[in-house]
Amino acid sequence: MDKLIITGGKKIDGEIVISGAKNAALPIMAAGLLASESLILSNVPHLKDVTTMMELLGLLDARLTVDENMEIHIDSASPGPHNQTPKIHAPYELVKTMRASILVLGPLLTRFGKAHVSLPGGCAIGSRPVDLHIKALQRMGANIIVENGYICCDVPGGRLHGADIYFDTVTVTGTENIIMAATLAKGTTTISNAAREPEVTDLIHCLNAMGARISGINTSTLIIEGVEKLSGTKYTVIPDRIEAGTYLIAAAITRGRIRLKKVVPSTLEAVLKALEKTGANITCGDDWIELTMSQRPKAIDIQTAPYPGFPTDMQAQIMVLNTIAEGTSTIVENIFENRFMHVQELARMGANIQLHGNTAICHGVEKLTGAPVMATDLRASAGLVLAGLIAEGKTCIERIYHIDRGYERIEEKLFQLNANINRQA
Ligand code: UD1
């Protein structure tokens, strides 16, 4: 299994291009199941999760091709005389490797009137149920039973109907699943307390380009008027704000300088504000961000929250900054109860962090020291890479397949930014 070896102590210096957002690409790819015409996507990142989604869509009878411009073409089969039994089975073997597989549930059900999708099960960062997805689809007329680890659904009459959906908890993939289901439902669906993440907005823009009628964009109340059919379109996925934020922190903690190209600065507002408070100097243009840091960062208190709050997907990375910052800080994780797997690994590198339930209290230390550590989940692993950049000596990160799920060519990009990093098979 591959490892990343980092020798810490070099300042980040340089510029990189930010890749397309994984969390926008995955739901948009699933939206390819909603139409029989081609959905052509560009700026899709080259990541393990993307190939897993391609594999899953292939099992669901979609034809996928990648053209010479690295654009992905998704052509979903039509139900009808030539395809009496549409493929609607998303197997456990694939779903267990990527929770976002649940995103095919809404599209399958609304397009084909049935779906058979494995429950994702637990994962390193918490129980992560999908009960809210299921309840909302039931309100839209689906019969759903959970049997042998699978969500088995069908729609009497074949077509979902619009409904008023209120999510008790803000759920990103839940909102995305119901938006997609509602696009082809009969009548109007209202989603209240909808997630407002930029990735949700990106999905809505793509669906509207396919002929969907969704309003309330960027608000927590979405109104979706069902249409008879959707068509194909060409769409460019937004840049990855979490990848961008991770590299900004790399520059901040090494007291370096970075320029990010092809980013949307407005999607990073909470992260940029936090980094400014730590002492970073930040300037932004339409599609670029530059950060320089000339002093030891000041510790910062963080509470994770749904967008536009501070993202849980940046919690591990900002904690690394706090480990070597001046002062004591508190990080409260409000989204996932168990998302502190990185704490024990950071402690092995010399960090001083105490955990009390969903709160981490971090006393900044002068330096971290390199150690062999283990990646546990995607963003925790990114945190360990950052820690390796500032630790004295060598850090060896194992199980980096977690990182490959979400960061495109991380060692190449960091190498380009002056880091001493390499991958060993
Ligand atoms: C998405 C992101 C993930 C990010 C998370 C929160 C993708 C592919 N993944 O995950 O990177 O960390 O949003 O920003 O976009 N919940 C329920 N019942 C449900 C659904 C969710 O109780 O049916 C709870 C979860 O356990 C969690 C909270 O709601 O406590 C938010 O989770 P959710 O927004 O659904 O996360 P994901 O969509 O899985």
XYZ file of C-alpha atoms and ligand atoms in Angstrom:
464
model
C 0.000 0.000 0.000
C 1.270 3.498 -0.881
C 2.723 5.794 1.777
C 3.526 9.479 1.764
C 6.907 10.475 3.153
C 7.275 14.119 4.124
C 10.329 15.846 5.519
C 9.053 18.923 7.296
C 10.425 22.404 7.602
C 10.170 23.837 4.096
C 8.078 26.928 3.459
C 5.260 26.563 0.967
C 6.001 28.875 -1.942
C 4.401 28.979 -5.363
C 1.147 28.704 -7.254
C -1.191 25.858 -8.154
C -4.435 25.315 -10.002
C -7.309 24.065 -7.870
C -9.154 21.009 -9.190
C -12.880 20.548 -9.669
C -14.892 19.893 -6.528
C -15.339 16.229 -5.672
C -18.513 16.927 -3.721
C -20.041 18.776 -6.665
C -18.863 16.292 -9.299
C -20.403 13.255 -7.538
C -24.040 14.472 -7.351
C -23.785 16.010 -10.826
C -22.578 12.693 -12.225
C -25.524 10.965 -10.506
C -27.786 13.524 -12.223
C -26.687 11.879 -15.482
C -29.193 9.116 -14.623
C -32.052 11.607 -14.998
C -31.852 12.012 -18.787
C -31.279 9.746 -21.760
C -29.331 12.434 -23.622
C -25.631 13.063 -22.973
C -24.522 14.948 -19.902
C -21.027 16.205 -20.688
C -18.980 17.292 -17.686
C -15.714 19.161 -17.545
C -13.443 20.041 -14.616
C -14.206 16.675 -13.019
C -11.299 15.850 -10.698
C -9.311 12.697 -11.301
C -10.017 10.939 -8.000
C -10.841 7.506 -6.678
C -14.358 8.588 -5.640
C -15.031 9.780 -9.188
C -13.973 6.432 -10.653
C -16.142 4.682 -8.078
C -19.124 6.789 -9.195
C -18.320 5.998 -12.849
C -18.254 2.298 -12.016
C -21.564 2.570 -10.184
C -23.258 4.463 -13.029
C -21.932 1.812 -15.408
C -23.643 -0.897 -13.336
C -26.833 1.166 -13.595
C -26.693 0.906 -17.395
C -25.196 4.320 -18.120
C -22.521 4.505 -20.826
C -19.530 6.553 -19.786
C -16.746 7.832 -21.973
C -13.915 10.230 -21.362
C -12.984 12.335 -24.404
C -9.656 13.872 -25.428
C -10.407 16.991 -23.338
C -10.905 14.810 -20.249
C -14.619 15.577 -20.355
C -16.865 12.827 -19.049
C -19.884 11.907 -21.178
C -22.700 10.164 -19.329
C -25.485 8.557 -21.339
C -28.137 6.880 -19.267
C -30.314 4.202 -20.817
C -34.011 4.985 -21.362
C -36.706 2.907 -19.775
C -39.175 1.605 -22.337
C -39.606 -1.118 -24.944
C -35.874 -1.608 -25.486
C -35.064 -1.613 -21.819
C -37.926 -3.274 -19.937
C -35.871 -3.996 -16.878
C -33.710 -1.013 -16.042
C -30.733 -1.741 -13.827
C -31.471 -0.235 -10.454
C -29.216 -2.215 -8.121
C -26.374 -0.387 -6.314
C -24.402 -3.174 -4.620
C -22.935 -3.112 -1.127
C -19.452 -3.863 -2.483
C -19.364 -0.452 -4.155
C -21.512 1.585 -1.782
C -19.409 0.601 1.231
C -16.348 2.154 -0.418
C -18.090 5.493 -1.001
C -21.023 6.809 0.999
C -21.867 9.317 -1.736
C -23.186 6.316 -3.741
C -26.471 7.049 -1.954
C -26.814 9.903 -4.471
C -28.144 7.475 -7.101
C -31.217 6.727 -4.963
C -33.222 9.848 -5.863
C -32.404 9.768 -9.590
C -33.176 6.028 -9.953
C -36.466 6.290 -8.137
C -37.747 9.312 -10.017
C -36.612 8.106 -13.452
C -37.347 4.381 -13.277
C -39.886 4.187 -10.431
C -37.745 1.792 -8.431
C -34.367 1.472 -6.782
C -32.403 -1.090 -4.810
C -29.505 0.648 -3.116
C -27.284 -0.690 -0.365
C -27.290 1.153 2.955
C -23.891 2.801 3.306
C -23.285 1.613 6.880
C -21.045 3.324 9.407
C -17.800 5.090 8.707
C -14.828 6.470 10.579
C -16.391 9.839 11.307
C -19.689 8.687 12.803
C -22.880 6.743 12.274
C -24.040 8.909 9.331
C -27.578 7.601 8.827
C -29.665 8.194 5.668
C -33.037 8.236 7.435
C -33.782 11.780 6.259
C -33.338 10.797 2.606
C -35.710 7.863 3.101
C -38.409 9.825 4.962
C -38.434 12.556 2.328
C -38.794 10.048 -0.528
C -41.640 8.354 1.354
C -43.420 11.723 1.572
C -43.059 11.910 -2.202
C -44.950 8.629 -2.573
C -42.216 5.987 -2.537
C -42.768 2.634 -0.822
C -39.547 1.914 0.984
C -38.437 -1.000 3.088
C -34.980 -1.643 4.408
C -34.200 -5.332 4.018
C -30.974 -7.336 4.127
C -28.937 -4.148 4.236
C -30.624 -2.674 1.173
C -33.020 0.227 0.669
C -35.691 -1.356 -1.538
C -38.074 1.152 -3.106
C -40.760 1.420 -5.667
C -43.266 4.053 -6.619
C -46.919 2.994 -7.038
C -47.992 4.335 -10.438
C -44.354 4.814 -11.411
C -44.017 8.549 -10.717
C -43.149 10.359 -7.501
C -45.286 13.328 -6.540
C -44.252 16.697 -5.199
C -44.340 17.212 -1.415
C -43.387 19.655 1.321
C -40.157 18.397 2.843
C -38.645 19.774 6.017
C -35.206 18.480 7.002
C -34.765 18.406 10.821
C -30.999 18.458 10.250
C -29.271 20.179 7.379
C -28.101 17.372 5.112
C -26.032 17.952 1.989
C -26.499 14.685 0.103
C -30.057 14.436 1.500
C -30.910 17.805 -0.053
C -29.225 16.766 -3.318
C -31.078 13.439 -3.476
C -34.464 15.079 -2.946
C -33.767 17.890 -5.415
C -32.945 15.279 -8.062
C -35.987 13.158 -7.184
C -38.240 16.231 -7.355
C -37.079 17.335 -10.812
C -39.133 14.594 -12.509
C -41.886 14.261 -9.888
C -45.486 15.244 -10.631
C -46.157 18.645 -9.092
C -44.136 20.946 -6.892
C -41.752 20.040 -4.078
C -40.622 22.488 -1.420
C -37.533 21.679 0.607
C -37.192 23.687 3.830
C -33.988 23.824 5.852
C -32.164 22.751 2.701
C -28.372 22.658 2.617
C -26.876 25.764 0.973
C -23.400 24.393 0.273
C -21.906 25.686 -3.005
C -21.905 22.077 -4.232
C -25.711 21.965 -3.846
C -25.951 25.199 -5.828
C -23.689 23.748 -8.512
C -25.940 20.710 -8.839
C -28.981 23.002 -9.153
C -27.318 25.045 -11.906
C -26.549 21.850 -13.809
C -30.093 20.494 -13.358
C -31.630 23.791 -14.500
C -29.377 23.653 -17.566
C -30.873 20.179 -18.187
C -34.375 21.704 -18.128
C -35.283 21.384 -14.447
C -37.266 24.170 -12.764
C -35.630 24.873 -9.429
C -35.815 28.211 -7.633
C -34.650 29.505 -4.272
C -31.016 28.952 -5.263
C -28.585 29.786 -2.415
C -31.406 29.901 0.142
C -32.582 27.269 2.598
C -35.986 26.994 0.891
C -35.910 25.372 -2.498
C -38.906 25.061 -4.798
C -38.785 22.424 -7.491
C -41.511 22.192 -10.120
C -41.443 18.721 -11.604
C -41.042 18.443 -15.388
C -41.819 15.567 -17.784
C -38.242 15.008 -18.853
C -34.740 16.403 -18.650
C -32.314 16.770 -21.517
C -28.562 16.599 -21.902
C -26.228 19.533 -21.411
C -22.570 20.522 -21.067
C -21.523 21.622 -17.625
C -18.338 22.670 -15.839
C -17.972 21.601 -12.203
C -17.022 24.345 -9.684
C -13.557 24.442 -8.105
C -12.961 22.526 -4.880
C -13.158 24.911 -1.910
C -11.914 22.243 0.512
C -8.833 21.486 -1.559
C -8.245 25.244 -1.812
C -8.630 25.733 1.944
C -6.244 22.869 2.664
C -3.462 24.440 0.544
C -4.067 27.865 2.103
C -3.480 26.337 5.525
C -0.329 24.645 4.209
C 1.049 28.085 3.369
C -0.132 29.635 6.644
C 1.472 27.028 8.903
C 4.800 26.985 7.047
C 4.884 30.827 7.082
C 4.994 30.726 3.320
C 3.282 32.212 0.297
C 0.750 30.679 -2.069
C -1.347 31.715 -5.021
C -4.344 29.570 -5.894
C -5.700 29.762 -9.414
C -9.168 28.719 -10.639
C -10.936 29.156 -7.300
C -14.166 30.871 -6.262
C -13.104 33.000 -3.260
C -16.717 33.659 -2.126
C -17.180 29.929 -1.398
C -14.299 30.116 1.104
C -15.471 33.109 3.115
C -15.571 31.424 6.541
C -12.142 29.839 5.998
C -10.574 33.075 4.739
C -11.970 35.019 7.720
C -10.535 32.445 10.112
C -7.137 32.535 8.425
C -7.056 36.335 8.548
C -7.641 36.144 12.300
C -4.621 33.865 12.624
C -2.485 36.646 11.101
C -2.419 35.661 7.428
C -2.362 38.319 4.761
C -4.927 37.430 2.080
C -5.839 39.057 -1.217
C -8.424 37.761 -3.669
C -9.383 38.392 -7.269
C -12.283 36.995 -9.288
C -10.786 33.520 -9.519
C -7.591 33.590 -7.451
C -6.486 33.853 -3.835
C -3.075 34.781 -2.536
C -1.953 34.188 1.044
C 1.249 35.117 2.797
C 2.111 34.488 6.410
C 5.142 36.015 8.027
C 4.683 35.122 11.690
C 3.678 32.245 13.927
C -0.116 31.862 13.510
C -2.376 32.960 16.350
C -4.706 30.263 17.706
C -8.307 30.492 16.553
C -11.588 29.192 18.021
C -13.747 27.353 15.505
C -17.253 25.878 15.492
C -18.164 23.786 12.470
C -21.577 24.493 10.947
C -23.481 24.006 7.709
C -22.581 26.482 4.939
C -21.963 29.410 5.171
C -20.429 28.385 8.515
C -16.967 26.900 8.937
C -16.924 23.540 7.071
C -16.488 20.303 8.987
C -14.361 19.184 6.014
C -11.758 21.807 7.080
C -11.813 20.991 10.800
C -8.829 18.618 10.872
C -6.738 21.036 8.816
C -7.455 24.097 10.993
C -6.724 21.982 14.063
C -3.218 21.375 12.713
C -2.745 25.122 12.509
C -3.870 25.412 16.126
C -1.413 22.731 17.262
C 1.541 25.046 16.517
C -0.235 28.380 16.995
C 0.387 30.941 19.680
C -2.234 30.396 22.393
C -4.999 27.987 23.328
C -8.005 27.344 21.122
C -11.291 25.493 21.172
C -12.693 23.586 18.226
C -16.316 22.442 18.436
C -17.376 19.800 15.893
C -21.133 20.201 15.403
C -21.708 18.054 12.301
C -20.138 14.629 12.901
C -19.874 13.298 16.467
C -16.767 11.226 15.936
C -14.700 13.383 13.635
C -11.608 13.612 15.822
C -9.698 10.553 14.617
C -6.736 12.770 13.729
C -6.287 13.910 17.335
C -4.523 10.762 18.491
C -2.226 10.790 15.468
C -1.394 14.480 15.974
C -0.635 13.718 19.623
C 1.979 11.216 18.382
C 3.621 14.140 16.601
C 3.749 16.221 19.776
C 0.437 18.112 19.647
C -1.239 18.977 22.933
C -4.976 18.440 22.453
C -7.629 17.416 24.965
C -10.961 16.021 23.865
C -14.205 16.629 25.744
C -17.108 15.178 23.768
C -17.410 17.183 20.569
C -14.908 19.811 21.737
C -11.146 19.793 21.276
C -8.991 22.107 23.350
C -5.664 22.720 21.749
C -2.642 24.260 23.475
C -0.250 25.521 20.823
C 3.250 24.028 21.021
C 6.475 25.416 19.507
C 6.921 22.523 17.098
C 5.690 19.097 16.010
C 8.030 16.201 15.390
C 7.837 13.706 12.524
C 6.376 10.249 13.237
C 4.826 7.297 11.456
C 1.074 8.000 11.394
C -2.020 6.437 9.927
C -4.620 8.110 7.718
C -8.110 7.312 9.053
C -10.473 9.258 6.834
C -10.192 11.712 4.003
C -9.915 15.056 5.774
C -8.060 13.659 8.794
C -5.441 12.454 6.325
C -5.155 15.913 4.821
C -4.551 17.174 8.353
C -1.713 14.681 8.793
C -0.095 15.793 5.535
C -0.199 19.386 6.788
C 1.281 18.313 10.121
C 4.074 16.546 8.225
C 4.931 19.783 6.409
C 5.762 21.548 9.685
C 7.079 18.651 11.754
C 10.773 18.397 12.459
C 12.163 15.366 10.606
C 10.336 12.691 8.683
C 6.626 11.842 8.755
C 5.423 8.669 7.104
C 1.676 8.546 6.435
C 0.171 5.139 5.801
C -3.207 4.177 4.320
C -3.176 7.147 1.995
C -5.894 5.673 -0.203
C -8.116 7.918 1.928
C -6.288 10.985 0.560
C -6.529 9.739 -3.012
C -10.312 9.696 -2.634
C -10.378 13.474 -2.366
C -7.111 15.205 -3.325
C -5.933 15.148 -6.906
C -2.158 14.524 -7.184
C -1.523 15.904 -3.700
C 2.176 15.047 -3.659
C 2.727 16.617 -7.097
C 0.967 19.815 -6.109
C 2.853 20.061 -2.810
C 6.139 19.305 -4.551
C 5.358 22.132 -6.985
C 4.897 24.318 -3.880
C 8.395 23.538 -2.569
C 7.469 20.796 -0.091
C 9.723 17.810 0.457
C 7.235 15.002 -0.180
C 7.176 11.740 -2.065
C 5.012 8.696 -2.497
C 6.365 5.217 -1.875
C 4.634 2.105 -3.081
C -21.594 15.782 2.814
C -20.220 15.804 2.202
C -19.154 15.644 3.282
C -19.353 16.703 4.360
C -20.789 16.709 4.864
C -21.075 17.870 5.803
C -20.565 14.887 -0.009
C -20.371 13.755 -0.952
N -20.141 14.706 1.242
O -21.762 14.503 3.446
O -17.870 15.804 2.677
O -18.490 16.424 5.455
O -21.704 16.818 3.773
O -20.792 19.078 5.194
O -21.056 15.937 -0.389
N -27.832 13.068 8.937
C -28.844 12.338 9.511
N -29.697 11.652 8.704
C -29.598 11.688 7.350
C -28.565 12.433 6.762
C -27.689 13.120 7.588
O -28.974 12.276 10.736
O -30.413 11.047 6.672
C -26.875 13.802 9.788
C -25.448 13.253 9.690
O -25.228 12.157 10.528
C -24.644 14.470 10.091
C -25.456 15.634 9.520
O -26.767 15.122 9.305
O -24.598 14.583 11.483
C -24.937 16.203 8.220
O -24.648 15.161 7.330
P -24.800 15.322 5.759
O -24.832 16.771 5.402
O -25.910 14.473 5.282
O -23.427 14.716 5.238
P -23.224 14.008 3.848
O -24.209 14.551 2.886
O -23.135 12.528 4.041
